[in-house]
Coordinates of C-alpha atoms in Angstrom, one line a residue:
X21 CA -22.2 -20.4 -6.7
X22 CA -19.9 -20.2 -9.6
X23 CA -16.8 -19.9 -7.2
X24 CA -17.8 -22.5 -4.9
X25 CA -18.2 -25.2 -7.9
X26 CA -15.6 -24.5 -10.2
X27 CA -13.0 -22.4 -7.6
X28 CA -12.3 -18.5 -7.6
X29 CA -9.0 -18.5 -9.7
X30 CA -10.7 -20.6 -12.8
X31 CA -13.7 -18.6 -12.5
X32 CA -11.8 -15.4 -12.5
X33 CA -10.0 -16.1 -15.7
X34 CA -12.5 -17.6 -17.7
X35 CA -14.9 -14.7 -16.7
X36 CA -11.8 -12.2 -17.9
X37 CA -12.1 -14.3 -21.3
X38 CA -15.4 -14.1 -21.7
X39 CA -15.4 -10.4 -21.0
X40 CA -12.6 -9.5 -23.2
X41 CA -15.0 -11.1 -26.2
X42 CA -17.9 -9.4 -25.0
X43 CA -16.1 -6.0 -25.1
X44 CA -14.7 -6.8 -28.8
X45 CA -18.0 -7.7 -30.1
X46 CA -19.8 -4.8 -28.3
X47 CA -17.2 -2.8 -30.3
X48 CA -17.8 -4.2 -33.4
X49 CA -22.1 -4.1 -33.1
X50 CA -23.5 -3.5 -36.4
X51 CA -26.7 -1.8 -34.5
X52 CA -27.6 -0.2 -31.6
X53 CA -29.5 -2.9 -30.3
X54 CA -26.7 -5.5 -30.6
X55 CA -24.2 -2.9 -29.0
X56 CA -26.6 -2.4 -25.9
X57 CA -27.1 -6.3 -25.3
X58 CA -23.1 -7.3 -25.6
X59 CA -22.9 -4.1 -23.4
X60 CA -25.2 -5.4 -20.9
X61 CA -23.7 -9.2 -21.1
X62 CA -20.2 -7.9 -20.6
X63 CA -21.2 -5.9 -17.4
X64 CA -22.3 -8.9 -16.3
X65 CA -19.6 -10.8 -16.7
X66 CA -17.1 -8.1 -15.7
X67 CA -19.1 -8.4 -12.2
X68 CA -18.6 -12.1 -12.0
X69 CA -14.9 -11.3 -13.2
X70 CA -15.0 -8.9 -9.9
X71 CA -16.2 -11.0 -7.2
X72 CA -14.1 -14.1 -8.1
X73 CA -10.8 -12.2 -8.5
X74 CA -11.7 -10.3 -4.7
X75 CA -12.6 -13.9 -3.5
X76 CA -9.3 -15.3 -4.8
X77 CA -7.6 -12.6 -3.3
X78 CA -9.0 -12.7 0.3
X79 CA -8.2 -16.4 0.2
X80 CA -4.7 -15.6 -0.1
X81 CA -4.8 -12.4 2.0
X82 CA -5.8 -15.1 5.0
X83 CA -2.7 -16.9 4.1
X84 CA -0.6 -14.3 4.1
X85 CA -2.1 -13.0 7.7
X86 CA -2.0 -9.3 7.2
X87 CA -3.6 -7.1 4.8
X88 CA -2.9 -7.2 0.7
X89 CA -6.5 -6.3 -0.8
X90 CA -6.0 -2.7 -0.9
X91 CA -2.9 -3.3 -3.1
X92 CA -4.7 -5.2 -5.4
X93 CA -7.4 -2.7 -6.1
X94 CA -4.4 0.1 -6.2
X95 CA -3.4 -1.9 -9.1
X96 CA -7.0 -2.1 -10.5
X97 CA -6.7 1.5 -10.3
X98 CA -3.5 1.8 -12.6
X99 CA -5.3 -0.8 -14.6
X100 CA -7.9 2.6 -15.5
X101 CA -5.4 4.9 -15.9
X102 CA -3.7 2.2 -18.8
X103 CA -6.6 1.5 -20.0
X104 CA -7.8 4.8 -20.9
X105 CA -4.5 5.4 -22.0
X106 CA -4.1 2.9 -24.5
X107 CA -7.7 4.0 -26.0
X108 CA -6.7 7.6 -26.1
X109 CA -3.7 6.4 -28.3
X110 CA -5.2 4.1 -30.2
X111 CA -8.0 7.1 -31.2
X112 CA -4.8 9.4 -32.0
X113 CA -3.6 6.8 -34.2
X114 CA -6.7 6.7 -36.5
X115 CA -6.8 2.7 -35.3
X116 CA -10.0 1.0 -36.5
X117 CA -12.1 0.0 -33.4
X118 CA -12.5 -3.3 -33.9
X119 CA -8.4 -3.8 -34.3
X120 CA -7.9 -2.1 -31.5
X121 CA -10.0 -4.4 -29.4
X122 CA -8.7 -7.5 -30.7
X123 CA -5.5 -6.6 -29.9
X124 CA -6.6 -6.0 -26.3
X125 CA -8.5 -9.4 -26.1
X126 CA -5.5 -11.5 -27.2
X127 CA -3.2 -9.6 -24.9
X128 CA -4.6 -9.5 -21.7
X129 CA -6.6 -12.8 -22.1
X130 CA -2.8 -14.4 -22.7
X131 CA -2.1 -12.8 -19.4
X132 CA -4.9 -14.1 -17.6
X133 CA -4.1 -17.2 -18.4
X134 CA -0.5 -17.3 -18.1
X135 CA -1.2 -15.9 -14.1
X136 CA -3.5 -18.8 -13.9
X137 CA -0.7 -21.3 -12.7
X138 CA 0.6 -19.3 -10.1
X139 CA -2.7 -19.0 -8.8
X140 CA -4.2 -21.2 -5.9
X141 CA -5.2 -24.8 -7.0
X142 CA -6.9 -25.9 -4.0
X143 CA -10.7 -26.0 -3.8
X144 CA -12.4 -23.6 -2.2
X145 CA -12.5 -23.8 1.7
X146 CA -15.8 -24.8 3.3
X147 CA -14.9 -22.1 5.7
X148 CA -12.3 -19.3 5.7
X149 CA -8.9 -20.0 7.5
X150 CA -9.4 -17.5 10.4
X151 CA -12.9 -19.0 11.3
X152 CA -11.5 -22.5 11.1
X153 CA -9.2 -21.2 13.9
X154 CA -10.5 -22.0 17.6
X155 CA -10.7 -18.5 19.7
X156 CA -10.1 -18.2 23.3
X157 CA -13.2 -17.6 25.1
X158 CA -12.2 -13.9 26.2
X159 CA -12.1 -13.2 22.4
X160 CA -14.9 -15.5 20.6
X161 CA -17.0 -13.5 18.6
X162 CA -20.6 -13.0 19.7
X163 CA -23.4 -14.6 17.7
X164 CA -25.6 -12.0 16.0
X165 CA -28.1 -14.4 15.0
X166 CA -30.0 -14.1 11.5
X167 CA -31.4 -10.6 12.0
X168 CA -28.0 -9.6 13.4
X169 CA -25.8 -10.9 10.5
X170 CA -28.0 -9.1 7.9
X171 CA -28.2 -6.2 9.7
X172 CA -24.1 -6.3 9.6
X173 CA -24.1 -7.1 5.8
X174 CA -26.7 -4.6 5.2
X175 CA -24.4 -2.1 7.1
X176 CA -21.5 -3.4 4.8
X177 CA -23.7 -2.5 1.8
X178 CA -24.4 1.0 2.7
X179 CA -20.3 1.6 3.4
X180 CA -19.5 0.5 0.1
X181 CA -22.2 2.1 -1.8
X182 CA -21.4 5.3 -0.1
X183 CA -17.7 4.9 -1.3
X184 CA -19.0 4.0 -4.8
X185 CA -21.1 7.1 -4.8
X186 CA -17.9 9.5 -3.9
X187 CA -15.9 7.6 -6.4
X188 CA -18.3 7.8 -9.3
X189 CA -20.2 11.5 -8.4
X190 CA -16.9 13.0 -8.0
X191 CA -15.5 11.3 -11.4
X192 CA -18.9 11.9 -12.9
X193 CA -19.2 15.7 -11.8
X194 CA -16.3 17.3 -10.9
X195 CA -15.5 18.9 -14.1
X196 CA -18.9 19.9 -14.7
X197 CA -19.0 21.7 -11.5
X198 CA -15.4 23.3 -11.7
X199 CA -16.2 24.7 -15.4
X200 CA -20.0 25.6 -14.6
X201 CA -19.8 26.9 -11.1
X202 CA -16.3 28.1 -10.7
X203 CA -15.8 29.2 -14.3
X204 CA -12.6 27.5 -15.1
X205 CA -11.3 26.0 -18.3
X206 CA -11.4 22.5 -19.5
X207 CA -8.1 21.7 -19.1
X208 CA -7.8 23.2 -15.4
X209 CA -11.2 21.4 -14.8
X210 CA -9.9 18.0 -15.6
X211 CA -7.5 18.4 -12.3
X212 CA -10.9 17.5 -10.0
X213 CA -10.5 13.7 -11.6
X214 CA -7.0 13.5 -11.4
X215 CA -6.6 14.2 -8.1
X216 CA -10.0 11.7 -7.1
X217 CA -8.1 9.1 -8.6
X218 CA -4.7 10.2 -7.7
X219 CA -5.6 10.1 -4.3
X220 CA -7.4 7.0 -4.1
X221 CA -4.5 5.5 -5.5
X222 CA -2.1 6.8 -3.1
X223 CA -4.7 5.8 -0.1
X224 CA -4.6 1.9 -1.5
X225 CA -1.0 2.1 -1.6
X226 CA -0.7 2.7 2.2
X227 CA -4.0 1.4 2.7
X228 CA -2.8 -2.0 4.0
X229 CA -0.1 -0.7 6.2
X230 CA -2.6 1.6 7.6
X231 CA -5.3 -1.3 8.2
X232 CA -2.3 -3.3 9.8
X233 CA -1.5 -0.6 12.4
X234 CA -4.7 0.7 13.1
X235 CA -7.7 -1.8 12.0
X236 CA -10.1 -1.5 9.4
X237 CA -12.6 0.6 12.0
X238 CA -10.4 3.1 12.3
X239 CA -9.3 3.8 9.2
X240 CA -13.1 3.8 7.9
X241 CA -13.8 6.4 10.2
X242 CA -10.6 8.7 9.5
X243 CA -11.6 8.0 5.6
X244 CA -15.4 9.1 6.6
X245 CA -14.1 12.2 8.5
X246 CA -11.5 13.3 5.3
X247 CA -14.5 13.1 2.8
X248 CA -16.6 15.0 5.3
X249 CA -14.8 17.4 6.0
X250 CA -12.6 18.1 2.9
X251 CA -15.7 18.1 0.4
X252 CA -17.8 19.5 2.9
X253 CA -15.7 22.7 3.2
X254 CA -14.9 23.1 -0.4
X255 CA -18.8 23.2 -0.9
X256 CA -19.1 25.5 1.8
X257 CA -16.4 27.8 0.7
X258 CA -16.1 27.4 -3.0
X259 CA -12.5 28.1 -4.4
X260 CA -10.8 26.5 -7.2
X261 CA -7.5 25.4 -5.5
X262 CA -10.0 24.1 -2.5
X263 CA -12.5 22.3 -4.8
X264 CA -9.7 20.3 -6.4
X265 CA -7.9 19.5 -3.1
X266 CA -11.4 18.8 -1.6
X267 CA -12.2 16.5 -4.7
X268 CA -8.8 14.9 -3.9
X269 CA -9.9 14.3 -0.3
X270 CA -12.9 12.6 -1.5
X271 CA -10.9 9.9 -3.2
X272 CA -8.1 9.6 0.2
X273 CA -11.0 9.5 2.1
X274 CA -12.8 6.4 0.6
X275 CA -9.4 4.8 -0.8
X276 CA -9.9 1.7 1.7
X277 CA -13.9 1.2 2.0
X278 CA -14.4 -0.9 -0.4
X279 CA -11.9 -3.5 0.0
X280 CA -12.7 -3.5 3.6
X281 CA -16.2 -3.8 3.0
X282 CA -15.7 -7.1 0.7
X283 CA -13.2 -8.7 3.4
X284 CA -15.8 -8.1 6.4
X285 CA -18.5 -9.6 4.1
X286 CA -15.9 -12.4 3.2
X287 CA -15.4 -13.0 6.9
X288 CA -19.3 -13.0 8.0
X289 CA -20.1 -16.1 10.0
X290 CA -22.9 -18.0 8.7
X291 CA -22.6 -17.3 5.1
X292 CA -21.3 -19.8 2.3
X293 CA -17.9 -18.9 0.6
X294 CA -18.6 -16.4 -1.9
X295 CA -21.9 -15.7 -0.7
X296 CA -21.3 -12.3 1.4
X297 CA -18.9 -11.2 -1.3
X298 CA -21.5 -11.2 -3.8
X299 CA -24.2 -9.9 -1.8
X300 CA -21.9 -6.6 -1.2
X301 CA -20.9 -6.7 -4.8
X302 CA -24.6 -6.9 -6.4
X303 CA -25.9 -3.7 -4.6
X304 CA -21.9 -1.9 -4.8
X305 CA -22.6 -2.0 -9.2
X306 CA -26.3 0.1 -8.4
X307 CA -24.1 2.6 -6.5
X308 CA -22.2 3.3 -9.1
X309 CA -25.4 3.1 -11.8
X310 CA -27.3 5.7 -9.5
X311 CA -24.6 8.1 -7.8
X312 CA -24.4 10.5 -10.6
X313 CA -28.2 10.2 -11.8
X314 CA -28.7 11.2 -8.2
X315 CA -26.5 14.1 -8.0
X316 CA -27.7 15.2 -11.5
X317 CA -31.4 15.2 -9.9
X318 CA -30.9 17.5 -7.1
X319 CA -29.0 19.7 -9.1
X320 CA -32.0 20.3 -11.8
X321 CA -33.9 20.8 -8.3
X322 CA -31.4 23.3 -7.2
X323 CA -27.9 23.3 -8.4
X324 CA -25.0 21.0 -8.8
X325 CA -23.5 22.4 -5.6
X326 CA -26.4 20.9 -3.5
X327 CA -26.1 18.2 -5.6
X328 CA -22.3 17.4 -4.7
X329 CA -23.4 17.8 -0.9
X330 CA -24.2 14.0 -1.4
X331 CA -20.3 13.4 -1.4
X332 CA -19.8 14.7 2.5
X333 CA -23.3 13.1 3.4
X334 CA -22.0 9.7 2.1
X335 CA -18.6 10.7 4.3
X336 CA -21.1 11.1 7.5
X337 CA -22.4 7.9 6.7
X338 CA -19.8 6.1 6.9
X339 CA -18.4 7.4 9.8
X340 CA -21.7 6.3 11.4
X341 CA -21.3 2.9 10.2
X342 CA -17.7 1.9 10.7
X343 CA -18.3 -0.2 13.7
X344 CA -19.3 -3.3 11.6
X345 CA -15.3 -3.1 10.5
X346 CA -13.0 -5.2 12.2
X347 CA -11.3 -3.5 15.4
X348 CA -6.9 -4.0 15.0
X349 CA -5.6 -7.2 16.0
X350 CA -2.5 -8.6 16.5
X351 CA -1.2 -10.9 13.2
X352 CA 1.9 -12.4 12.4
X353 CA 3.3 -12.0 8.8
X354 CA 3.2 -15.9 7.3
X355 CA 4.3 -16.8 3.8
X356 CA 1.4 -17.9 1.4
X357 CA 0.9 -22.0 0.2
X358 CA 0.7 -21.6 -3.6
X359 CA 0.1 -25.3 -3.9

């Protein structure tokens, strides 16, 4: 609703500013109730930022007539690393949290405002560009009807949530599994997380070329197979090198899934601009929230090794649901209209 009313560019920038202020207020909160309240509000603002910036990125992608959304998500991965490094550096220098977060709020808010002038200035289109172009009779998409539309949307939600489960379960439990079940050192255990995030970053850098060449459906199927076989083999035959490689395969396999689900939802006929993207992003947040506890519950009932079977299971689910994504199609690269 905010994207349609105020444009994705404005919502993305303003929500970024409010998120920065929310993080700052959370960091200087005097009591736990204020901390929890500000984190809750900041999380809500961050989700609005997420939808708006992806909506704008997909709008730019339609003008380029080729895939670029995976590169945007690769930059997000860089931001995660930079943010963690800045936090570690500030802590190492003994910088007060309020000072650190104030500097961050000013610097990154200024960057967001400075970028606004380069964003698309026109109002959000009533229909995405691809939908406005008349299709030849042989190429016209079949009408799915009300039930079919929401069945596709549900499948896209499951694909995105599966990617979130793999990413967050690996991030939360890789070090615990390596130190506990495989009895390695804390230093070596960190390589599970590094492998997952590093391979995810590489997959996103290469993802746009792969999507343009093979299509989102084929890339998603390949990703599901990589997660299923890579992590499945690592859990079936547990070794230290094999497990680190398995986590790397998991990161590589899910690299393009969330951008693909967002793109497909944003292009789904019969929904208002931004609605499909918002609907997919909401359960995606639940996937990040629930994945680590899900693995933990299974681990409590059996072992962490069995809990991590949720990762290859998610790869199998993606493999089964990939047909809802787009096939490869010919596209002519063009230049974006900035005005």
